[in-house]
mmCIF file of C-alpha atoms in Angstrom:
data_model
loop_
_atom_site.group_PDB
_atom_site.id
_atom_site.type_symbol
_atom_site.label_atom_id
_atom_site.label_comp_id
_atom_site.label_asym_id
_atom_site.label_seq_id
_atom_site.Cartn_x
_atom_site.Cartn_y
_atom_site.Cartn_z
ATOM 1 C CA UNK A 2 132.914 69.354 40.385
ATOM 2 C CA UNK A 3 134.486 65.782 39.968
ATOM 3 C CA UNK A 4 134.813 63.950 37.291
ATOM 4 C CA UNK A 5 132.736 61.519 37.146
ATOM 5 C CA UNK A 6 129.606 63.934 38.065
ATOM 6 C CA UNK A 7 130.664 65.813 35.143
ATOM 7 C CA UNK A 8 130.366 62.818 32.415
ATOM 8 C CA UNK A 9 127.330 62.030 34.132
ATOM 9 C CA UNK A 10 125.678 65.684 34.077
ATOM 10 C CA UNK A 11 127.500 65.119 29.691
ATOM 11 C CA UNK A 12 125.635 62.130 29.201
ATOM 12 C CA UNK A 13 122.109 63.185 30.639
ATOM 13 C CA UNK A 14 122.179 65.797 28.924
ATOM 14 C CA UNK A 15 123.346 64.242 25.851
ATOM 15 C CA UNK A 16 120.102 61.708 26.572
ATOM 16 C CA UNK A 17 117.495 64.799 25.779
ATOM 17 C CA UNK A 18 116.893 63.331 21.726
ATOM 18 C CA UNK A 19 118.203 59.992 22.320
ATOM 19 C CA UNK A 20 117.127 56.525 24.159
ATOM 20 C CA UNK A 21 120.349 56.333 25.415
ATOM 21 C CA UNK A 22 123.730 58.359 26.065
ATOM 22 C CA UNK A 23 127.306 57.369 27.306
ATOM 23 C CA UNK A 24 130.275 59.409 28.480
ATOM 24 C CA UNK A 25 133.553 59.358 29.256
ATOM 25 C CA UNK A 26 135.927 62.573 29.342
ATOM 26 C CA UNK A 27 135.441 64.196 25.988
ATOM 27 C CA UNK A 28 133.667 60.627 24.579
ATOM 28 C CA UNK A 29 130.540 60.541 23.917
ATOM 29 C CA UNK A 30 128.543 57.543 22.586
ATOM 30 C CA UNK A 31 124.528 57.400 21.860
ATOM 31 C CA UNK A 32 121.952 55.650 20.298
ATOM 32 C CA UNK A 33 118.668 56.293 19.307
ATOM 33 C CA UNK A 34 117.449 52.588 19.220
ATOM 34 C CA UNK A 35 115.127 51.143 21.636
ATOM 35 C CA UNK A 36 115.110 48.598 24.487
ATOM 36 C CA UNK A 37 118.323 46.958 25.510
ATOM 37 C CA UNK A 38 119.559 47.245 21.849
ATOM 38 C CA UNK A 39 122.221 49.787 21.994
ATOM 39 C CA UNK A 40 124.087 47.880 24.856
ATOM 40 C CA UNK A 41 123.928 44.572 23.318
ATOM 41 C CA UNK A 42 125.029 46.124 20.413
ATOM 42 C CA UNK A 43 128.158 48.626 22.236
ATOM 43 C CA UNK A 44 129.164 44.985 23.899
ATOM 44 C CA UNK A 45 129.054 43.020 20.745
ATOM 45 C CA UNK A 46 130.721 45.663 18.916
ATOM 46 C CA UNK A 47 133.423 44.575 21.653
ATOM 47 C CA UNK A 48 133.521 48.777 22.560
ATOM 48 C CA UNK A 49 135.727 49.038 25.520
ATOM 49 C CA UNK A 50 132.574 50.970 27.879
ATOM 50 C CA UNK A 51 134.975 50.887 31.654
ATOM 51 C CA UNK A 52 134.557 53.671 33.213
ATOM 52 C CA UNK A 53 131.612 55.127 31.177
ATOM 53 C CA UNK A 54 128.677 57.041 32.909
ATOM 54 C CA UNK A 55 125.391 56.421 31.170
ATOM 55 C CA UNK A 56 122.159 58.093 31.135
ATOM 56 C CA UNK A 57 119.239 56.216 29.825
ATOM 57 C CA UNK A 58 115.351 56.724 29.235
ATOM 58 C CA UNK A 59 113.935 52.799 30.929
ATOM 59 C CA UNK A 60 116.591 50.686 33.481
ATOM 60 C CA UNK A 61 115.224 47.093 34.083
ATOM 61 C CA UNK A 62 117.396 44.958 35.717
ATOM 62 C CA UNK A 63 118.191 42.850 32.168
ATOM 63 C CA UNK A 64 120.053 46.745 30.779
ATOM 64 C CA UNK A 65 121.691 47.026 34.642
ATOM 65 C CA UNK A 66 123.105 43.611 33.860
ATOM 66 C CA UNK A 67 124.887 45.040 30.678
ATOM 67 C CA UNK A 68 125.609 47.980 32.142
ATOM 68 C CA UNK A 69 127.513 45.769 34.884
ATOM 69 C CA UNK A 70 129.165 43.607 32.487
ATOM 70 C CA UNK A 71 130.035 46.382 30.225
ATOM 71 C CA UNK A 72 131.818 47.797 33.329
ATOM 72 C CA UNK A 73 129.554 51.328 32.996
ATOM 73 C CA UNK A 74 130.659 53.411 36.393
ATOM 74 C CA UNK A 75 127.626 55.295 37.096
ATOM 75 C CA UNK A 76 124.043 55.340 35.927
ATOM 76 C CA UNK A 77 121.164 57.860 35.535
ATOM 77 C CA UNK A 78 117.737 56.440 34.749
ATOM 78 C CA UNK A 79 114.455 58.595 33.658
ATOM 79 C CA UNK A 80 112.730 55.171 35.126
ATOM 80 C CA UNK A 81 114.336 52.470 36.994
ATOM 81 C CA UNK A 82 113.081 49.054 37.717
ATOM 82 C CA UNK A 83 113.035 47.904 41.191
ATOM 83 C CA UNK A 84 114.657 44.666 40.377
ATOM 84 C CA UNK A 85 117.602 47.055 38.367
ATOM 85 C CA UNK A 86 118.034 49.060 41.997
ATOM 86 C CA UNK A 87 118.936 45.758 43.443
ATOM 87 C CA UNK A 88 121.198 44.612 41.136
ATOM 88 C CA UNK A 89 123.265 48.207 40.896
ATOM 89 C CA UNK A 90 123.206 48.306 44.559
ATOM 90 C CA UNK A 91 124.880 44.816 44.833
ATOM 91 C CA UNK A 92 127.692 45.419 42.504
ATOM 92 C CA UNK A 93 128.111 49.203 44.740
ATOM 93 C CA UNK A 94 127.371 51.405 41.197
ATOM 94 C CA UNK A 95 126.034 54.451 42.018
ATOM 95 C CA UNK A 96 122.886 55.495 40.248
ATOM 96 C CA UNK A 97 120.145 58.137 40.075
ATOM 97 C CA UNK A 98 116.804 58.346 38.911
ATOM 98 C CA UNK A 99 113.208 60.267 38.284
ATOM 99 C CA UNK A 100 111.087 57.163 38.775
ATOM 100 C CA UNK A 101 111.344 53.753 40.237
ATOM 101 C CA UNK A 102 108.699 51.394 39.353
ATOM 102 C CA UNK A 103 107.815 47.615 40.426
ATOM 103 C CA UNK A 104 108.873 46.460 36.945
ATOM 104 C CA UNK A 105 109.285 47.469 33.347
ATOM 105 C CA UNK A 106 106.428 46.673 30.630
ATOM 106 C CA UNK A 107 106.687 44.987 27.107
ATOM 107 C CA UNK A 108 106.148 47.506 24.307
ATOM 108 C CA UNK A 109 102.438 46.595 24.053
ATOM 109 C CA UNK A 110 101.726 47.244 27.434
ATOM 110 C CA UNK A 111 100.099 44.445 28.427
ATOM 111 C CA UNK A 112 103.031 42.355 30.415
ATOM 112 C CA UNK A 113 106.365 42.515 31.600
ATOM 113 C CA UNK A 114 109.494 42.841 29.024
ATOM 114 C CA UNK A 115 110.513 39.760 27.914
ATOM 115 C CA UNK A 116 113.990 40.644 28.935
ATOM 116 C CA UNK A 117 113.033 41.281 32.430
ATOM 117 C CA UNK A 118 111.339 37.877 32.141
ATOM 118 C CA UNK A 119 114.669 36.337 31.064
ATOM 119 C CA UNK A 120 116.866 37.819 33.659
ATOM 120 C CA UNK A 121 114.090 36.972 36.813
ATOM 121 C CA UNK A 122 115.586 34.603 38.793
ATOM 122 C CA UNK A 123 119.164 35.272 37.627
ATOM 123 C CA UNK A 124 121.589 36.967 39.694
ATOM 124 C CA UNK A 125 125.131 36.198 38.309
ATOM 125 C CA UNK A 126 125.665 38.958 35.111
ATOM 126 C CA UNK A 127 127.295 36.401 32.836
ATOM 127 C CA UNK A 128 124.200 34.038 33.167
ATOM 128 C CA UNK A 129 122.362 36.790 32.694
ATOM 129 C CA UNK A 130 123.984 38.425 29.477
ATOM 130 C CA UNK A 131 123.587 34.316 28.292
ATOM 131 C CA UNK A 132 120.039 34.630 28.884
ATOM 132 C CA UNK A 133 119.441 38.025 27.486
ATOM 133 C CA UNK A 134 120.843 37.164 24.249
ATOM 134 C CA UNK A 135 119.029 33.604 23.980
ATOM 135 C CA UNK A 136 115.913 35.702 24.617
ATOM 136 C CA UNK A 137 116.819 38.285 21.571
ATOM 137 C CA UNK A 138 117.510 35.189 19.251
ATOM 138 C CA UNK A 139 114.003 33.876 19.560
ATOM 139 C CA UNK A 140 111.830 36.843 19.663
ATOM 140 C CA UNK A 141 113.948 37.598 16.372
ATOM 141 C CA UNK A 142 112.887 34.462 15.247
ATOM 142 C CA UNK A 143 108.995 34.985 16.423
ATOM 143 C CA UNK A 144 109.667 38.012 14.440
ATOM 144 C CA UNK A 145 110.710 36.488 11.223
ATOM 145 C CA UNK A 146 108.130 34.035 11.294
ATOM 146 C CA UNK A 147 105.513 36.157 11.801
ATOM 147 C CA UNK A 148 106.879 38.598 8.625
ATOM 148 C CA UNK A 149 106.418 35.290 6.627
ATOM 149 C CA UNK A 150 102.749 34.912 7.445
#
């Protein structure tokens, strides 16, 4: 079996417990937080992720961004957006899924993620990550105001 099918078959079954697992040889990085959280916070963290295969429970096209920019080599999605399909496809990163869907849903169910909102109409990954993280900011804020009320 090659390599790179073995960190991927590592990191989905890593996933099983987690939102999110990452592998590379005998590396192994996860996180249990939710969202696009764990790859903002791998990137901001500055963690070197080339060459990574990732396994991950939701894959809208705002996560495939990271995972682009992060330089992730392969992905494995329990349910992939559409608009994330695209976007992998483009920059030729091989991926696999259990579900494709039209788009991902906010946490209340009743519209689409705000970061697949963000990321809509943008196409080039650093634009994107810009976007992402301007979208974090103030739904942080939101957040903070609301706790004051």
């Amino acid at each position: 079996m090659n390599k790179n099918l073995i960190d991927l078959e590592k990191a989905k079954a890593f996933l099983c417990g987690h939102t999110i697992a990452l592998c590379k040889g005998d590396k192994i990085l996860y996180s249990d937080k939710k969202g696009i959280s764990p790859m903002i916070d791998f990137i901001g963290n500055n963690l070197d992720l080339t060459g990574y295969s990732v396994a991950d429970l939701i894959v809208g096209k705002a996560v495939a961004m990271l995972f682009i920019k992060a330089g992730i080599k392969q992905v494995f999605a329990k349910t992939i957006s559409k608009s994330a399909i695209e976007i992998l496809n483009k920059h030729n990163i091989p991926f696999s899924y259990n579900i494709a869907t039209d788009k991902i849903i906010n946490r209340k169910g009743d519209d689409i993620c705000p970061m697949e909102k963000a990321v809509i109409d943008i196409n080039d990954i650093e634009q994107g990550y810009i976007a992402i993280k301007d979208t974090l900011q103030k739904l942080k804020a939101n957040q903070k105001q609301i706790d004051l009320n």
